[in-house]
XYZ file of C-alpha atoms in Angstrom:
689
model
C 65.591 -10.364 -39.828
C 67.572 -13.217 -41.290
C 65.528 -16.096 -39.909
C 61.786 -16.512 -39.804
C 59.885 -15.023 -36.921
C 59.101 -18.498 -35.639
C 62.819 -19.175 -35.240
C 63.232 -15.875 -33.435
C 60.506 -16.884 -31.004
C 62.122 -20.266 -30.431
C 65.491 -18.705 -29.711
C 63.879 -16.308 -27.285
C 62.231 -19.143 -25.434
C 65.573 -20.775 -24.767
C 67.000 -17.517 -23.532
C 64.480 -17.099 -20.715
C 62.256 -14.252 -19.630
C 62.595 -10.596 -18.765
C 63.538 -9.407 -15.331
C 60.686 -9.000 -12.842
C 59.802 -6.100 -10.584
C 58.188 -6.861 -7.248
C 55.870 -3.822 -7.056
C 54.489 -3.501 -10.563
C 51.379 -1.862 -9.106
C 53.489 1.289 -8.858
C 53.653 1.298 -12.680
C 49.848 1.475 -13.001
C 47.937 4.731 -13.450
C 44.181 4.028 -13.139
C 43.423 7.553 -14.344
C 44.557 6.641 -17.872
C 41.362 6.521 -19.921
C 39.269 8.267 -17.266
C 38.789 11.283 -19.522
C 37.598 11.650 -23.099
C 35.734 8.560 -24.293
C 37.698 5.961 -22.285
C 34.988 5.528 -19.640
C 37.299 3.521 -17.370
C 36.579 2.657 -13.757
C 38.429 4.732 -11.150
C 38.516 3.299 -7.645
C 39.513 0.235 -5.648
C 39.073 -3.419 -6.604
C 40.981 -6.687 -6.854
C 41.419 -8.741 -10.042
C 38.023 -9.961 -11.292
C 36.375 -8.999 -8.010
C 32.646 -8.453 -7.635
C 33.260 -5.092 -5.924
C 34.490 -2.036 -7.828
C 34.361 0.625 -5.117
C 34.885 4.160 -6.333
C 33.493 7.658 -6.689
C 30.332 8.359 -8.637
C 30.158 11.848 -10.098
C 27.132 14.081 -9.972
C 27.049 14.906 -13.664
C 25.338 12.536 -16.102
C 25.674 11.794 -19.808
C 27.453 9.452 -22.193
C 30.915 10.431 -20.963
C 29.901 9.221 -17.470
C 29.055 5.623 -18.412
C 31.416 4.362 -15.704
C 30.008 6.884 -13.236
C 33.216 8.958 -13.363
C 34.957 11.327 -15.772
C 38.230 13.126 -15.182
C 36.753 16.499 -16.115
C 34.201 16.316 -13.287
C 34.843 17.662 -9.791
C 31.659 16.717 -7.913
C 31.026 13.411 -6.094
C 27.602 12.175 -4.921
C 29.063 9.174 -3.130
C 31.106 5.998 -3.354
C 29.396 3.122 -5.158
C 30.304 -0.543 -4.909
C 29.749 -1.510 -8.536
C 30.943 0.285 -11.653
C 31.586 -0.619 -15.281
C 34.958 -0.260 -16.979
C 34.834 1.448 -20.331
C 31.445 0.486 -21.742
C 29.440 2.638 -24.132
C 26.319 2.390 -21.977
C 25.824 3.310 -18.309
C 24.969 0.710 -15.714
C 25.535 -0.349 -12.079
C 26.806 2.261 -9.563
C 24.879 0.319 -6.921
C 24.950 0.714 -3.118
C 26.251 4.268 -2.826
C 27.410 5.765 0.473
C 28.564 9.284 1.306
C 30.160 10.659 4.506
C 28.864 14.101 5.488
C 28.791 16.616 8.310
C 26.057 19.065 9.312
C 22.499 19.526 8.066
C 22.495 22.247 5.415
C 21.540 20.060 2.496
C 18.856 17.833 1.062
C 19.316 14.172 0.291
C 19.799 13.440 -3.398
C 22.043 13.953 -6.425
C 21.420 17.709 -6.474
C 22.801 20.357 -8.827
C 26.213 22.015 -8.365
C 24.791 25.539 -8.396
C 22.598 24.883 -5.341
C 24.406 23.502 -2.295
C 21.107 22.880 -0.531
C 19.849 20.620 -3.335
C 21.815 17.468 -2.540
C 24.425 15.800 -0.365
C 27.223 15.964 -2.954
C 30.681 17.410 -2.432
C 33.155 19.131 -4.689
C 36.712 17.805 -4.751
C 40.046 18.758 -6.249
C 41.872 16.252 -8.431
C 45.081 17.267 -6.677
C 43.804 15.428 -3.601
C 42.941 12.259 -5.517
C 45.131 9.169 -5.331
C 44.252 5.989 -7.172
C 46.400 2.868 -7.162
C 45.519 -0.782 -7.756
C 43.319 -1.662 -4.798
C 43.199 1.840 -3.260
C 41.540 5.244 -3.741
C 41.705 8.472 -1.701
C 40.120 11.900 -2.051
C 39.315 14.939 0.114
C 35.625 15.918 0.175
C 35.991 19.693 0.315
C 32.434 20.457 1.368
C 32.688 18.429 4.555
C 36.417 18.408 5.273
C 36.400 14.598 5.187
C 39.187 12.486 3.775
C 37.749 9.360 2.164
C 39.857 6.247 1.574
C 38.682 3.069 -0.129
C 40.028 -0.439 -0.580
C 38.420 -3.778 -1.357
C 38.424 -7.529 -1.173
C 36.661 -9.680 -3.744
C 33.160 -9.105 -2.326
C 33.634 -6.385 0.301
C 34.253 -2.668 0.023
C 36.245 -1.201 2.918
C 35.977 2.541 3.678
C 38.011 4.726 6.008
C 36.711 8.235 6.629
C 38.726 10.801 8.554
C 36.247 13.300 9.983
C 36.623 16.804 11.385
C 35.221 17.609 14.820
C 31.450 17.589 14.412
C 28.325 16.955 16.434
C 26.529 15.870 13.230
C 28.817 13.574 11.300
C 27.051 10.885 9.308
C 27.271 8.338 6.530
C 24.412 8.421 4.041
C 23.204 5.248 2.346
C 21.762 6.196 -1.053
C 19.580 3.570 -2.729
C 18.054 6.017 -5.208
C 21.032 6.978 -7.335
C 22.677 4.328 -9.482
C 23.787 4.806 -13.072
C 22.069 7.806 -14.578
C 19.594 5.979 -16.810
C 18.605 2.962 -14.734
C 15.126 2.667 -13.267
C 14.886 1.904 -9.576
C 12.505 -0.998 -9.090
C 12.962 -1.941 -5.443
C 14.906 -0.890 -2.361
C 15.225 -1.502 1.332
C 17.256 -0.154 4.266
C 17.258 -1.198 7.887
C 19.542 -0.978 10.894
C 20.430 -3.974 13.042
C 21.672 -2.699 16.388
C 24.001 0.302 16.419
C 26.725 -0.926 14.040
C 24.955 -2.841 11.270
C 22.911 -1.742 8.242
C 21.515 -3.970 5.534
C 19.337 -3.623 2.478
C 19.085 -4.052 -1.270
C 18.742 -2.205 -4.532
C 16.859 -3.614 -7.540
C 16.967 -1.825 -10.889
C 16.524 -2.408 -14.613
C 19.395 -3.532 -16.839
C 19.802 -1.819 -20.231
C 16.089 -1.966 -20.929
C 15.862 0.234 -23.996
C 15.491 0.276 -27.763
C 14.837 -3.136 -29.300
C 16.112 -4.936 -26.207
C 13.361 -6.977 -24.556
C 12.268 -6.469 -20.973
C 14.600 -8.369 -18.660
C 14.678 -9.367 -15.013
C 15.770 -6.758 -12.540
C 19.398 -6.479 -11.490
C 19.525 -7.222 -7.754
C 22.266 -6.282 -5.307
C 21.995 -7.011 -1.576
C 24.379 -5.594 1.009
C 25.384 -6.022 4.642
C 27.325 -3.150 6.263
C 29.201 -2.830 9.547
C 30.740 0.241 11.213
C 33.812 0.325 13.430
C 32.022 2.782 15.719
C 28.443 2.604 17.031
C 26.115 5.134 15.417
C 23.846 7.171 17.666
C 20.899 6.975 15.288
C 19.940 5.537 11.942
C 17.298 7.605 10.202
C 15.486 6.318 7.096
C 13.807 8.906 4.852
C 12.925 9.724 1.249
C 10.396 6.891 0.904
C 12.983 4.565 2.383
C 15.587 5.311 -0.286
C 18.002 7.053 2.085
C 19.466 6.108 5.405
C 21.647 8.267 7.640
C 23.934 6.717 10.258
C 24.804 9.564 12.666
C 27.909 10.033 14.853
C 29.725 12.596 16.940
C 33.344 12.802 15.806
C 36.473 14.447 17.107
C 39.030 16.167 14.920
C 40.885 13.594 12.846
C 38.744 10.707 14.087
C 38.586 7.773 11.707
C 35.412 5.775 11.173
C 35.649 2.564 9.175
C 32.846 0.952 7.212
C 32.777 -2.500 5.610
C 30.107 -3.436 3.062
C 29.678 -6.941 1.695
C 27.550 -7.350 -1.411
C 25.903 -10.243 -3.229
C 23.807 -10.604 -6.369
C 22.161 -13.714 -4.921
C 20.675 -13.089 -1.460
C 20.866 -10.988 1.724
C 22.219 -13.981 3.616
C 25.031 -14.334 1.089
C 25.937 -10.647 1.469
C 26.282 -11.186 5.219
C 28.389 -14.306 4.703
C 30.636 -12.472 2.247
C 31.204 -9.719 4.789
C 32.050 -12.214 7.514
C 34.335 -14.284 5.291
C 36.443 -11.550 3.723
C 36.698 -8.582 6.064
C 37.357 -9.641 9.621
C 38.727 -7.001 11.972
C 39.346 -3.321 11.287
C 42.822 -3.172 9.737
C 42.234 -1.033 6.644
C 45.919 -0.961 5.716
C 46.155 -4.763 5.837
C 43.265 -5.053 3.369
C 44.919 -2.464 1.151
C 48.223 -4.372 1.232
C 46.474 -7.629 0.391
C 44.698 -6.033 -2.579
C 47.990 -4.640 -3.853
C 49.639 -8.030 -3.428
C 46.913 -9.647 -5.523
C 47.482 -7.090 -8.260
C 51.246 -7.524 -8.154
C 50.881 -11.273 -8.463
C 48.868 -10.941 -11.659
C 50.760 -7.957 -13.096
C 53.979 -9.980 -12.849
C 52.642 -12.202 -15.622
C 54.233 -9.759 -18.068
C 57.842 -8.561 -18.011
C 59.343 -5.927 -20.303
C 62.831 -4.619 -21.054
C 63.907 -1.476 -22.891
C 60.673 0.444 -22.352
C 60.558 4.072 -21.261
C 58.684 5.208 -18.162
C 55.507 6.244 -20.009
C 55.487 3.091 -22.115
C 55.815 0.946 -19.007
C 52.975 2.876 -17.421
C 50.721 2.354 -20.448
C 51.619 -1.339 -20.660
C 50.967 -2.173 -17.011
C 47.877 0.013 -16.855
C 46.588 -1.845 -19.897
C 47.212 -5.152 -18.146
C 45.430 -3.774 -15.061
C 42.438 -2.715 -17.151
C 42.087 -6.193 -18.662
C 41.627 -7.681 -15.170
C 38.881 -5.414 -13.778
C 36.275 -7.308 -15.815
C 34.753 -9.869 -16.219
C 33.755 -10.553 -12.604
C 33.325 -13.608 -10.466
C 29.816 -12.987 -9.071
C 29.729 -16.107 -6.890
C 29.535 -15.856 -3.104
C 32.289 -16.799 -0.668
C 32.909 -20.538 -0.587
C 31.117 -21.205 -3.866
C 32.455 -22.289 -7.231
C 33.561 -19.303 -9.300
C 30.999 -17.967 -11.753
C 32.007 -15.208 -14.161
C 29.574 -12.650 -15.508
C 29.797 -9.067 -16.840
C 31.149 -10.397 -20.127
C 31.184 -7.799 -22.883
C 31.626 -10.527 -25.478
C 31.058 -8.518 -28.673
C 34.066 -6.469 -27.669
C 36.267 -8.999 -25.944
C 36.083 -12.094 -28.165
C 38.483 -10.278 -30.478
C 41.502 -9.684 -28.227
C 40.828 -9.914 -24.492
C 39.695 -13.536 -24.479
C 42.555 -14.715 -26.764
C 44.924 -12.786 -24.481
C 43.478 -14.499 -21.397
C 44.086 -17.899 -23.002
C 47.792 -17.015 -23.050
C 48.221 -14.934 -19.896
C 45.595 -16.364 -17.542
C 44.623 -19.857 -18.691
C 43.154 -20.607 -15.251
C 40.725 -17.703 -15.557
C 39.917 -18.415 -19.196
C 38.840 -21.961 -18.338
C 36.589 -20.664 -15.563
C 35.015 -18.192 -17.972
C 34.294 -21.002 -20.433
C 32.743 -23.127 -17.686
C 30.628 -20.161 -16.563
C 29.410 -19.663 -20.121
C 28.429 -23.326 -20.262
C 26.319 -22.891 -17.127
C 24.645 -19.821 -18.609
C 23.924 -21.691 -21.830
C 22.329 -24.500 -19.848
C 20.144 -22.066 -17.892
C 19.275 -19.591 -20.648
C 19.095 -22.047 -23.597
C 21.777 -20.182 -25.548
C 25.423 -19.200 -25.327
C 25.588 -15.810 -23.562
C 25.689 -12.564 -25.509
C 26.322 -9.894 -22.841
C 25.560 -11.171 -19.317
C 25.390 -8.460 -16.658
C 25.403 -9.504 -12.985
C 24.122 -12.916 -14.050
C 21.351 -11.491 -16.276
C 21.437 -11.765 -20.070
C 21.103 -8.307 -21.586
C 21.248 -9.343 -25.276
C 23.255 -6.177 -25.806
C 25.110 -5.891 -29.105
C 24.835 -8.062 -32.176
C 25.456 -11.573 -33.436
C 26.506 -14.501 -31.232
C 29.779 -13.223 -29.772
C 29.943 -15.882 -27.082
C 30.251 -18.657 -29.665
C 33.800 -17.774 -30.810
C 34.931 -17.699 -27.173
C 33.384 -21.045 -26.289
C 34.679 -22.571 -29.528
C 38.136 -21.226 -28.705
C 37.926 -22.954 -25.336
C 37.237 -26.267 -27.051
C 39.835 -25.873 -29.805
C 42.586 -24.880 -27.374
C 41.807 -27.743 -25.013
C 40.349 -25.788 -22.105
C 37.288 -28.046 -22.103
C 37.274 -31.812 -22.216
C 34.960 -34.832 -22.164
C 31.358 -33.978 -21.383
C 32.244 -30.273 -21.289
C 33.134 -30.409 -24.987
C 29.880 -32.133 -25.877
C 27.897 -29.625 -23.823
C 29.686 -26.714 -25.470
C 29.114 -28.047 -28.975
C 25.418 -28.638 -28.361
C 25.040 -25.185 -26.788
C 26.660 -23.526 -29.809
C 24.501 -25.457 -32.249
C 21.354 -24.698 -30.250
C 22.179 -20.992 -30.107
C 22.908 -20.804 -33.813
C 19.530 -22.283 -34.734
C 17.284 -20.076 -32.591
C 14.823 -17.798 -34.377
C 15.609 -14.722 -32.293
C 17.738 -11.707 -33.211
C 17.126 -11.994 -36.990
C 18.352 -15.590 -37.190
C 14.969 -16.741 -38.509
C 15.386 -14.382 -41.470
C 18.859 -15.690 -42.070
C 17.601 -19.272 -42.141
C 14.787 -18.327 -44.533
C 16.734 -16.176 -47.006
C 20.331 -17.305 -46.514
C 21.168 -13.786 -45.291
C 19.415 -11.056 -43.318
C 17.386 -8.826 -45.663
C 17.586 -5.151 -44.791
C 13.962 -4.370 -45.662
C 12.658 -6.844 -43.047
C 15.141 -6.330 -40.217
C 14.904 -2.778 -38.878
C 18.627 -2.081 -38.543
C 22.187 -3.441 -38.535
C 21.458 -6.235 -41.011
C 24.995 -6.288 -42.422
C 26.624 -6.278 -39.024
C 24.442 -9.133 -37.779
C 25.190 -11.150 -40.916
C 28.943 -10.765 -40.616
C 28.954 -11.640 -36.915
C 26.758 -14.709 -37.397
C 28.974 -15.906 -40.247
C 32.163 -15.852 -38.174
C 30.333 -17.597 -35.326
C 29.266 -20.319 -37.780
C 32.880 -20.741 -38.855
C 33.844 -21.196 -35.203
C 31.245 -23.943 -34.792
C 32.509 -25.588 -37.976
C 36.023 -25.803 -36.548
C 34.725 -27.540 -33.439
C 32.640 -29.920 -35.563
C 35.719 -30.820 -37.577
C 37.723 -31.419 -34.405
C 34.985 -33.731 -33.124
C 34.603 -35.559 -36.419
C 31.000 -34.381 -36.900
C 31.121 -34.363 -40.687
C 27.479 -33.456 -41.301
C 27.612 -30.561 -38.853
C 30.926 -29.422 -40.283
C 29.514 -29.357 -43.806
C 26.476 -27.357 -42.694
C 28.366 -24.686 -40.773
C 31.223 -24.512 -43.246
C 28.694 -23.729 -45.972
C 26.747 -21.217 -43.880
C 29.827 -19.297 -42.687
C 30.152 -17.845 -46.217
C 26.697 -16.229 -46.090
C 28.230 -12.751 -45.948
C 29.247 -13.216 -49.611
C 25.650 -12.567 -50.624
C 26.067 -8.988 -49.410
C 29.239 -8.287 -51.380
C 28.755 -5.751 -54.154
C 31.354 -6.085 -56.946
C 30.529 -2.627 -58.300
C 31.734 -0.899 -55.128
C 33.956 -3.604 -53.675
C 32.066 -3.264 -50.403
C 29.677 -5.310 -48.300
C 26.307 -3.592 -48.342
C 22.697 -4.409 -47.453
C 20.320 -6.245 -49.757
C 16.563 -6.571 -49.608
C 14.553 -9.818 -49.603
C 14.684 -9.927 -53.416
C 18.465 -9.790 -53.401
C 18.668 -6.206 -54.658
C 21.202 -3.803 -53.220
C 19.492 -1.169 -51.130
C 19.492 2.453 -52.241
C 20.473 5.068 -51.332
C 23.856 3.764 -50.238
C 26.364 5.897 -48.365
C 29.499 3.834 -47.635
C 30.747 6.460 -45.160
C 27.642 6.671 -42.986
C 28.248 5.690 -39.341
C 24.964 6.793 -37.772
C 23.409 4.703 -35.029
C 20.721 2.434 -36.365
C 22.230 2.184 -39.845
C 22.854 -1.080 -41.672
C 26.087 -1.647 -39.781
C 26.838 -1.285 -36.081
C 28.934 1.614 -34.868
C 30.648 1.726 -38.242
C 30.185 1.825 -41.992
C 30.669 -0.258 -45.121
C 34.417 0.250 -45.198
C 35.078 -1.326 -41.817
C 32.517 -4.094 -42.204
C 33.779 -5.188 -45.607
C 36.773 -6.622 -43.749
C 34.741 -8.157 -40.885
C 35.242 -11.634 -42.308
C 38.405 -12.628 -40.397
C 37.556 -16.306 -40.897
C 37.184 -16.030 -44.671
C 39.923 -13.811 -46.069
C 40.721 -16.134 -48.975
C 37.098 -15.882 -50.111
C 37.213 -12.097 -49.767
C 40.367 -12.031 -51.892
C 38.649 -14.150 -54.548
C 35.761 -11.697 -54.689
C 38.222 -8.875 -55.278
C 39.900 -10.969 -57.951
C 43.232 -11.623 -56.237
C 45.138 -11.275 -52.995
C 46.899 -8.252 -54.486
C 43.564 -6.589 -55.202
C 42.572 -7.195 -51.583
C 45.870 -5.677 -50.426
C 45.171 -2.655 -52.623
C 41.755 -2.284 -50.994
C 43.387 -2.453 -47.562
C 45.869 0.222 -48.602
C 42.967 2.412 -49.681
C 41.192 1.893 -46.353
C 44.190 3.230 -44.442
C 45.076 6.056 -46.851
C 41.672 7.535 -47.679
C 40.079 10.457 -45.874
C 38.837 9.939 -42.338
C 35.698 11.943 -42.991
C 32.420 10.165 -42.259
C 28.773 11.086 -42.596
C 26.300 10.900 -39.759
C 27.518 10.501 -36.213
C 28.543 7.728 -33.855
C 30.327 8.474 -30.589
C 32.137 5.145 -30.947
C 33.846 6.048 -34.226
C 37.118 7.450 -32.901
C 40.838 6.941 -33.378
C 40.743 6.913 -37.172
C 43.488 6.137 -39.680
C 41.779 6.593 -42.995
C 38.584 4.618 -42.505
C 40.181 2.282 -39.973
C 38.564 2.981 -36.579
C 40.786 1.914 -33.711
C 38.376 3.268 -31.122
C 35.818 0.569 -31.952
C 36.062 -3.186 -32.159
C 34.955 -4.150 -35.700
C 38.231 -2.690 -37.017
C 40.579 -4.298 -34.521
C 41.752 -7.215 -36.657
C 42.091 -5.266 -39.911
C 45.654 -4.044 -39.380
C 46.692 -7.660 -38.859
C 45.300 -8.800 -42.215
C 48.544 -7.601 -43.803
C 50.392 -10.259 -41.801
C 47.887 -12.894 -42.870
C 48.406 -11.814 -46.489
C 52.203 -12.009 -46.311
C 53.128 -8.407 -45.452
C 53.874 -8.271 -41.711
C 56.010 -5.184 -42.275
C 52.824 -3.237 -43.068
C 51.137 -4.582 -39.958
C 54.207 -3.602 -37.942
C 54.219 -0.035 -39.255
C 50.536 0.404 -38.455
C 50.646 -1.191 -35.000
C 53.520 1.126 -34.110
C 51.527 4.118 -35.368
C 48.539 3.104 -33.251
C 50.601 2.441 -30.122
C 52.520 5.699 -30.552
C 49.591 7.957 -31.387
C 46.373 6.465 -30.024
C 47.491 5.403 -26.531
C 49.113 7.713 -23.999
C 49.783 8.015 -20.270
C 47.053 10.651 -19.807
C 43.387 10.699 -18.747
C 42.547 10.939 -22.460
C 44.984 8.135 -23.237
C 42.566 5.620 -24.792
C 41.063 6.703 -28.113
C 37.761 4.872 -27.623
C 35.720 3.153 -24.932
C 37.944 0.773 -22.982
C 35.137 -1.773 -23.456
C 35.802 -3.964 -20.440
C 39.445 -4.585 -21.339
C 39.382 -4.980 -25.126
C 41.249 -1.776 -26.004
C 43.952 -2.579 -23.484
C 44.184 -6.218 -24.558
C 44.788 -5.042 -28.128
C 47.641 -2.874 -26.865
C 49.283 -5.792 -25.048
C 49.005 -8.188 -27.984
C 50.258 -5.557 -30.421
C 53.173 -4.801 -28.098
C 54.054 -8.507 -28.302
C 53.560 -8.582 -32.074
C 50.759 -11.161 -31.864
C 47.059 -11.206 -32.759
C 44.487 -13.976 -33.221
C 42.794 -12.751 -36.392
C 40.486 -15.719 -36.866
C 37.824 -15.717 -34.158
C 38.792 -19.107 -32.730
C 41.476 -21.741 -32.956
C 44.735 -20.300 -31.722
C 46.672 -18.971 -34.712
C 48.321 -15.783 -33.483
C 49.582 -13.825 -36.484
C 52.933 -12.127 -36.203
C 54.275 -8.605 -36.520
C 57.283 -6.850 -35.067
C 56.989 -6.397 -31.285
C 56.889 -2.879 -29.917
C 59.462 -3.291 -27.155
C 63.010 -4.664 -27.348
C 61.936 -7.549 -25.140
C 58.629 -8.585 -23.615
C 57.779 -11.851 -21.899
C 54.991 -13.861 -20.347
C 56.104 -15.337 -17.034
C 54.127 -18.202 -15.520
C 53.997 -19.145 -11.836
C 55.565 -22.541 -12.573
C 58.733 -20.917 -13.912
C 57.998 -21.174 -17.635
C 58.340 -18.063 -19.778
C 57.616 -17.057 -23.341
C 59.743 -14.194 -24.594
C 59.590 -12.039 -27.708
C 62.585 -9.976 -28.788
C 62.590 -7.293 -31.417
C 64.537 -8.032 -34.610
C 65.973 -5.791 -37.283
C 62.925 -6.213 -39.455
C 60.045 -8.486 -40.298
C 60.328 -11.219 -42.906
C 57.265 -12.333 -44.824
C 58.539 -15.821 -45.534
C 57.703 -18.856 -43.435
C 54.586 -19.443 -41.373
C 52.885 -16.076 -40.708
C 51.573 -17.126 -37.313
C 52.511 -18.996 -34.192
C 50.191 -21.647 -32.795
C 48.766 -21.458 -29.313
C 50.441 -24.750 -28.453
C 53.840 -23.355 -29.470
C 53.361 -20.507 -27.008
C 52.193 -22.669 -24.139
C 54.356 -25.771 -24.571
C 57.757 -24.174 -24.221
């Protein structure tokens, strides 16, 4: 490239955007990532909707965290909530299953005994999944099941065979495989309506404290009167019974709410009037097409287009607006430890309207729960994962101008308050200046690194606001990770309360519960994206740091111990898990974007594919897919907040962001990547074109 990358971007802006396609939903394959360790949601939903209506498999285990895995062929029912790509199971609430006959028991059952449960086998050849629509044939009963959704309502269409004993089972017992059912209720209202609720625990394990129950209420309505509604199994199962003729279709609409039974009924009334299944399906597809059109691409092959638009689709399944119809939007289900790295910075570019609403929702949570959220699930703080991952997101909202006036003050105070709490090893950090490994039971290094980058984020907000004393405090504390650097190994490693390095030390160990989190010393040594100049000084020079990076990517991929999250390895770089995600981009920060470009191309070519096993790690609520999109554009926000998107060569000949008001931001591939000039483009340069 003869001119700097910034000049290339500017020229592209003047040239306009890529051509648009009206039905981009046809480019999406929701089965990508449904096998292997992807854990993606398969089913029907709309962008950021409360409902994710899809099949829940019978089998259980880590590969079924979403409730579905492509290698399974048994369905216990269709649940109205699912997760998308997490490493822990949850949700799968309000499950229903159409059946015929009586030769079975109610329950999950086991495949070898048809009398043990109400499940059905299915063949993947009969499955269809598109944005906003799912279809499958339930072989055991000869029933074709079709699903679509609005924001808060799941809409079912079941095509029955001729049967004197057709029915739809409401299953309150079976949610995700490791939740604990705490409360349930089912009742009929007349001969078309059913209502109830399901209360269960939320990720209540390990060192996580006991939390409030997750609560989901529902209101259901049938298109056809049922002849009887029978409640059994200690009230955990209900059976709405019908006589059906061959090919007769029975529709079912279910509104849900995490707030109250009255709200569930209002949601049903507001969003699913009438019985036109195909109209709801068309509306859901239209909503997806509207959002998918935000990105245009030229010069991409069929599989690459499929991966790109499926990635964009995956980024919009979560987080979710959990408010009720007519209320102000309120986003929850925020996997912040994963998504502060790429998904949230991507939202700031692609969906600024949604990003602002997420920031406002986080402010409300901070006001209610005293601290900035960590991992809120259905409005409940789970405290899952480490550090204060909500702080970089909220700081980013301030620094990029998404919050203003009193919102900024509230955000700053919430971040300060969160950073000074004594929970989650922060008391040890305040006492010792770092988290000693011999006092904290696990993950001391990981916590320290995450807290340090959160402190840096607060410091940037303090500087913007002219809070000099606060800036000095957080600027000093954001370097705390340095106390864990070991010059003898050139790695960040745990120390005890006396400041001694902890022995024995295995820099390749990735076992759960070690001193890191889903990783080892090699990945975490570079988890200082806010402080790379300091890291270089500890190595002795920027060149020495570059040499260490080269070693990371060229050394053996062998590890000791085991972590299911350590996947997609290039040397000791782990693309399947988030702590590594910025490391490739450090080459651009250090003046070698050509090395970043070579590695991003390797990752996009080898670690993503248009197959069920096409995501090399957990999708993690959109993070893996967001990384793909940013890398395809040749952009990545390495620092946790602030809006400097570092540059590499884009993957496609031309890719653009197209806004509803007619603006577009276009990136075109050049003949190479030049290291001279500014190595990043500012957020304002992207948005003010």
